[in-house]
Amino acid sequence: MIVAIDGPAASGKSTVARALARRLGYRYLDTGAMYRALAEEALTSGVPLDDVEALALLAHDAHIAFEYEGDDPVYSRVTVHGRDVTRAIRTPAVDAAVSAVARIPEVRAAMVAEQRRCAEGFDVVVEGRDIGTVVFPDAEVKVYLTASPEERASRRLRDREGAGYREEFEKVVADIVARDEADSTRDASPLKPAKDALTLDTTGLTVEQVVDRLARIVSERVA
Ligand code: DC
């Protein structure tokens, strides 16, 4: 069973996908973390963000891995060539760099192949931008989560403060709108709902309400 969860930045995908994976006991696959890990590796190793060839090579060779603890279906660590980048991929510097990396077709081809490999043999909840459209077009359940830019900015600020970063609300709203624009107008796999996806606006809904609804949809598909 593949549950594909797509949607724009800070739409609640991660929180919902993690909680849903734990509720169902399905493995959680965070494809955004893979693009983030690659962007972090580019920044760390000094690869310029406009050097398409070098980034494609980096994507091809980067060994990005998720580590799981015990029977928790949600990963505890992300590594690149064995280097722990779990925290480093959530910084404003990586936020700013990741769209440049994710719009390169060769990078996407390498990541998509890796994502399909990671899901092989598992029931999975897969979160991203192009899961229902490109990575798993035959996924049994496809959901497209959205929320207003202001609600998404509030959520992002709460996450960032938890991690020790402070940012201006208006700047975060502007960043989110800019990233939506970059992600949905790029040529390679732009962000858009799959034709057969259920679109769910989570503005004003609790995580629990969204997860309940999705768990019901999955159990109807399994039955
Ligand atoms: O979901 P996120 O914020 O962690 O995603 C980080 C970036 O990666 C975001 O700018 C969009 C990109 N991304 C993508 O292009 N395709 C995916 N399947 C997942 C993320």
Short mmCIF file of C-alpha atoms and ligand atoms in Angstrom, two decimals:
data_model
loop_
_atom_site.label_atom_id
_atom_site.label_comp_id
_atom_site.label_asym_id
_atom_site.label_seq_id
_atom_site.Cartn_x
_atom_site.Cartn_y
_atom_site.Cartn_z
CA MET A 1 0.00 0.00 0.00
CA ILE A 2 1.36 3.39 -0.98
CA VAL A 3 -0.14 6.51 0.56
CA ALA A 4 1.08 9.58 -1.36
CA ILE A 5 0.89 12.92 0.42
CA ASP A 6 1.75 15.98 -1.63
CA GLY A 7 1.34 19.69 -1.04
CA PRO A 8 3.15 23.01 -0.75
CA ALA A 9 5.72 24.05 1.86
CA ALA A 10 4.53 23.95 5.48
CA SER A 11 1.06 22.67 4.54
CA GLY A 12 1.23 20.24 7.44
CA LYS A 13 2.39 17.31 5.30
CA SER A 14 5.26 16.25 7.54
CA THR A 15 3.33 16.32 10.79
CA VAL A 16 0.38 14.53 9.24
CA ALA A 17 2.49 12.00 7.31
CA ARG A 18 4.53 11.09 10.39
CA ALA A 19 1.45 10.69 12.59
CA LEU A 20 -0.36 8.70 9.90
CA ALA A 21 2.65 6.40 9.40
CA ARG A 22 2.76 5.70 13.15
CA ARG A 23 -1.01 5.15 13.32
CA LEU A 24 -0.91 2.65 10.43
CA GLY A 25 2.51 1.16 11.18
CA TYR A 26 3.63 2.08 7.64
CA ARG A 27 7.17 3.27 6.92
CA TYR A 28 7.47 7.05 6.53
CA LEU A 29 9.40 8.28 3.50
CA ASP A 30 10.30 11.98 3.56
CA THR A 31 11.35 12.91 0.03
CA GLY A 32 11.79 16.60 0.92
CA ALA A 33 14.48 15.54 3.41
CA MET A 34 16.35 13.91 0.51
CA TYR A 35 16.38 17.12 -1.55
CA ARG A 36 17.33 19.04 1.61
CA ALA A 37 20.17 16.61 2.35
CA LEU A 38 21.50 17.13 -1.15
CA ALA A 39 21.28 20.94 -0.82
CA GLU A 40 23.08 20.73 2.51
CA GLU A 41 25.80 18.57 0.99
CA ALA A 42 26.20 21.10 -1.87
CA LEU A 43 26.54 23.98 0.63
CA THR A 44 28.96 22.04 2.82
CA SER A 45 31.15 20.89 -0.04
CA GLY A 46 31.12 24.28 -1.79
CA VAL A 47 29.29 23.20 -4.96
CA PRO A 48 27.77 26.37 -6.52
CA LEU A 49 23.98 26.22 -6.71
CA ASP A 50 24.05 27.21 -10.38
CA ASP A 51 26.45 24.43 -11.40
CA VAL A 52 23.91 22.00 -12.84
CA GLU A 53 26.45 19.39 -13.87
CA ALA A 54 28.18 19.31 -10.50
CA LEU A 55 24.83 19.08 -8.69
CA ALA A 56 23.67 16.25 -10.95
CA LEU A 57 26.91 14.40 -10.19
CA LEU A 58 26.46 15.05 -6.48
CA ALA A 59 22.90 13.63 -6.66
CA HIS A 60 24.12 10.58 -8.48
CA ASP A 61 26.89 9.84 -5.96
CA ALA A 62 25.33 11.10 -2.73
CA HIS A 63 24.56 8.27 -0.40
CA ILE A 64 21.47 9.57 1.42
CA ALA A 65 20.09 7.19 4.02
CA PHE A 66 17.34 7.17 6.63
CA GLU A 67 18.00 5.38 9.90
CA TYR A 68 15.15 3.90 11.92
CA GLU A 69 15.19 3.06 15.61
CA GLY A 70 13.48 -0.05 16.94
CA ASP A 71 10.08 -0.50 15.31
CA ASP A 72 9.37 3.23 14.94
CA PRO A 73 8.27 3.68 11.28
CA VAL A 74 9.50 7.30 11.40
CA TYR A 75 13.24 7.75 10.80
CA SER A 76 15.39 9.13 13.58
CA ARG A 77 18.34 10.26 11.46
CA VAL A 78 19.17 11.30 7.89
CA THR A 79 22.73 10.84 6.74
CA VAL A 80 24.74 11.78 3.66
CA HIS A 81 27.75 9.51 3.16
CA GLY A 82 27.28 8.52 6.81
CA ARG A 83 27.39 12.16 8.02
CA ASP A 84 24.41 13.03 10.26
CA VAL A 85 22.51 15.96 8.68
CA THR A 86 19.21 15.55 10.54
CA ARG A 87 19.35 19.03 12.09
CA ALA A 88 21.44 20.73 9.42
CA ILE A 89 18.76 20.21 6.73
CA ARG A 90 16.24 22.36 8.67
CA THR A 91 18.15 25.66 8.65
CA PRO A 92 17.11 28.83 6.77
CA ALA A 93 20.25 28.41 4.61
CA VAL A 94 19.01 25.03 3.37
CA ASP A 95 15.45 26.40 2.98
CA ALA A 96 16.88 29.03 0.66
CA ALA A 97 19.07 26.62 -1.34
CA VAL A 98 16.81 23.61 -1.82
CA SER A 99 14.57 24.85 -4.68
CA ALA A 100 17.65 25.46 -6.86
CA VAL A 101 18.71 21.84 -6.36
CA ALA A 102 15.21 20.34 -6.73
CA ARG A 103 14.49 21.96 -10.09
CA ILE A 104 17.29 20.11 -11.91
CA PRO A 105 15.87 17.18 -13.96
CA GLU A 106 18.97 14.96 -13.47
CA VAL A 107 18.80 15.51 -9.72
CA ARG A 108 15.12 14.58 -9.72
CA ALA A 109 15.71 11.44 -11.77
CA ALA A 110 18.33 10.24 -9.27
CA MET A 111 16.11 11.07 -6.28
CA VAL A 112 13.00 9.43 -7.78
CA ALA A 113 14.91 6.19 -8.46
CA GLU A 114 16.16 6.21 -4.88
CA GLN A 115 12.66 6.91 -3.51
CA ARG A 116 11.18 3.96 -5.41
CA ARG A 117 13.98 1.76 -4.12
CA CYS A 118 13.37 2.88 -0.50
CA ALA A 119 9.66 1.99 -0.74
CA GLU A 120 10.15 -1.46 -2.28
CA GLY A 121 8.60 -4.18 -0.18
CA PHE A 122 7.06 -1.81 2.38
CA ASP A 123 3.69 -0.28 3.10
CA VAL A 124 4.63 3.40 3.02
CA VAL A 125 3.39 6.89 3.65
CA VAL A 126 5.39 9.00 1.19
CA GLU A 127 5.49 12.75 1.47
CA GLY A 128 6.62 15.24 -1.19
CA ARG A 129 5.58 17.39 -4.13
CA ASP A 130 5.42 14.94 -7.03
CA ILE A 131 4.60 11.65 -5.31
CA GLY A 132 1.09 11.13 -6.73
CA THR A 133 2.02 12.56 -10.13
CA VAL A 134 5.52 11.18 -10.88
CA VAL A 135 7.09 8.97 -8.22
CA PHE A 136 4.10 6.70 -7.53
CA PRO A 137 1.39 7.49 -10.11
CA ASP A 138 -0.33 4.19 -9.17
CA ALA A 139 -0.42 4.90 -5.41
CA GLU A 140 -3.59 3.48 -3.86
CA VAL A 141 -4.26 6.67 -1.85
CA LYS A 142 -3.31 10.18 -3.02
CA VAL A 143 -3.85 13.25 -0.91
CA TYR A 144 -2.98 16.87 -1.65
CA LEU A 145 -2.78 18.94 1.53
CA THR A 146 -3.03 22.73 1.46
CA ALA A 147 -3.47 25.58 3.95
CA SER A 148 -3.43 29.37 3.65
CA PRO A 149 0.05 31.01 3.41
CA GLU A 150 -0.55 32.72 6.78
CA GLU A 151 -1.46 29.46 8.52
CA ARG A 152 1.56 27.79 6.95
CA ALA A 153 3.84 30.66 8.06
CA SER A 154 2.56 30.32 11.65
CA ARG A 155 3.28 26.59 11.59
CA ARG A 156 6.75 27.15 10.13
CA LEU A 157 7.51 29.77 12.83
CA ARG A 158 6.44 27.41 15.58
CA ASP A 159 8.72 24.69 14.17
CA ARG A 160 11.64 27.08 13.77
CA GLU A 161 11.30 28.52 17.28
CA GLY A 162 11.36 24.98 18.63
CA ALA A 163 14.67 24.55 16.79
CA GLY A 164 16.04 27.84 18.19
CA TYR A 165 15.56 30.14 15.12
CA ARG A 166 13.65 33.43 15.15
CA GLU A 167 12.17 34.90 11.99
CA GLU A 168 9.71 37.68 11.06
CA PHE A 169 6.15 36.54 10.27
CA GLU A 170 5.88 38.68 7.10
CA LYS A 171 9.21 37.42 5.85
CA VAL A 172 8.16 33.81 6.37
CA VAL A 173 4.87 34.40 4.50
CA ALA A 174 6.84 36.00 1.63
CA ASP A 175 9.35 33.11 1.59
CA ILE A 176 6.54 30.55 1.48
CA VAL A 177 4.77 32.32 -1.38
CA ALA A 178 8.09 32.60 -3.27
CA ARG A 179 8.89 28.93 -2.74
CA ASP A 180 5.38 27.89 -3.91
CA GLU A 181 5.93 29.95 -7.03
CA ALA A 182 9.37 28.40 -7.65
CA ASP A 183 8.13 24.85 -7.00
CA SER A 184 4.95 25.15 -9.07
CA THR A 185 6.39 26.93 -12.11
CA ARG A 186 9.58 24.90 -12.58
CA ASP A 187 9.75 22.77 -15.73
CA ALA A 188 10.70 19.50 -14.02
CA SER A 189 7.79 17.91 -12.11
CA PRO A 190 6.11 21.13 -10.96
CA LEU A 191 4.07 21.06 -7.77
CA LYS A 192 0.44 20.28 -8.66
CA PRO A 193 -2.24 17.90 -7.41
CA ALA A 194 -2.57 14.58 -9.24
CA LYS A 195 -5.86 14.38 -11.16
CA ASP A 196 -7.05 11.59 -8.88
CA ALA A 197 -5.84 13.14 -5.59
CA LEU A 198 -8.15 14.17 -2.77
CA THR A 199 -7.41 17.85 -1.98
CA LEU A 200 -7.73 18.68 1.70
CA ASP A 201 -7.46 22.25 3.05
CA THR A 202 -6.14 21.87 6.58
CA THR A 203 -6.56 25.53 7.60
CA GLY A 204 -8.23 25.46 11.01
CA LEU A 205 -8.09 21.65 11.31
CA THR A 206 -6.09 19.87 14.00
CA VAL A 207 -3.48 17.27 13.08
CA GLU A 208 -5.67 14.66 14.76
CA GLN A 209 -8.67 15.57 12.59
CA VAL A 210 -6.63 15.29 9.40
CA VAL A 211 -4.97 12.02 10.45
CA ASP A 212 -8.33 10.50 11.46
CA ARG A 213 -9.75 11.33 8.08
CA LEU A 214 -6.78 9.91 6.17
CA ALA A 215 -6.60 6.76 8.30
CA ARG A 216 -10.29 6.15 7.47
CA ILE A 217 -9.61 6.58 3.76
CA VAL A 218 -6.70 4.11 3.92
CA SER A 219 -8.71 1.53 5.86
CA GLU A 220 -11.52 1.78 3.30
CA ARG A 221 -8.98 1.09 0.54
CA VAL A 222 -7.47 -1.87 2.42
CA ALA A 223 -10.88 -3.43 3.15
O1 DC B 1 8.82 19.35 2.03
P1 DC B 1 10.11 20.12 2.24
O2 DC B 1 9.89 21.57 2.62
O3 DC B 1 11.06 19.43 3.16
O4 DC B 1 10.80 20.12 0.79
C1 DC B 1 12.03 20.75 0.56
C2 DC B 1 12.15 21.18 -0.91
O5 DC B 1 12.30 20.06 -1.76
C3 DC B 1 11.00 22.01 -1.47
O6 DC B 1 11.50 23.27 -1.94
C4 DC B 1 10.46 21.25 -2.61
C5 DC B 1 11.43 20.15 -2.87
N1 DC B 1 10.79 18.86 -3.05
C6 DC B 1 10.54 18.46 -4.35
O7 DC B 1 10.81 19.21 -5.28
N2 DC B 1 10.01 17.24 -4.57
C7 DC B 1 9.69 16.42 -3.55
N3 DC B 1 9.17 15.22 -3.81
C8 DC B 1 9.91 16.84 -2.21
C9 DC B 1 10.46 18.09 -2.00
#
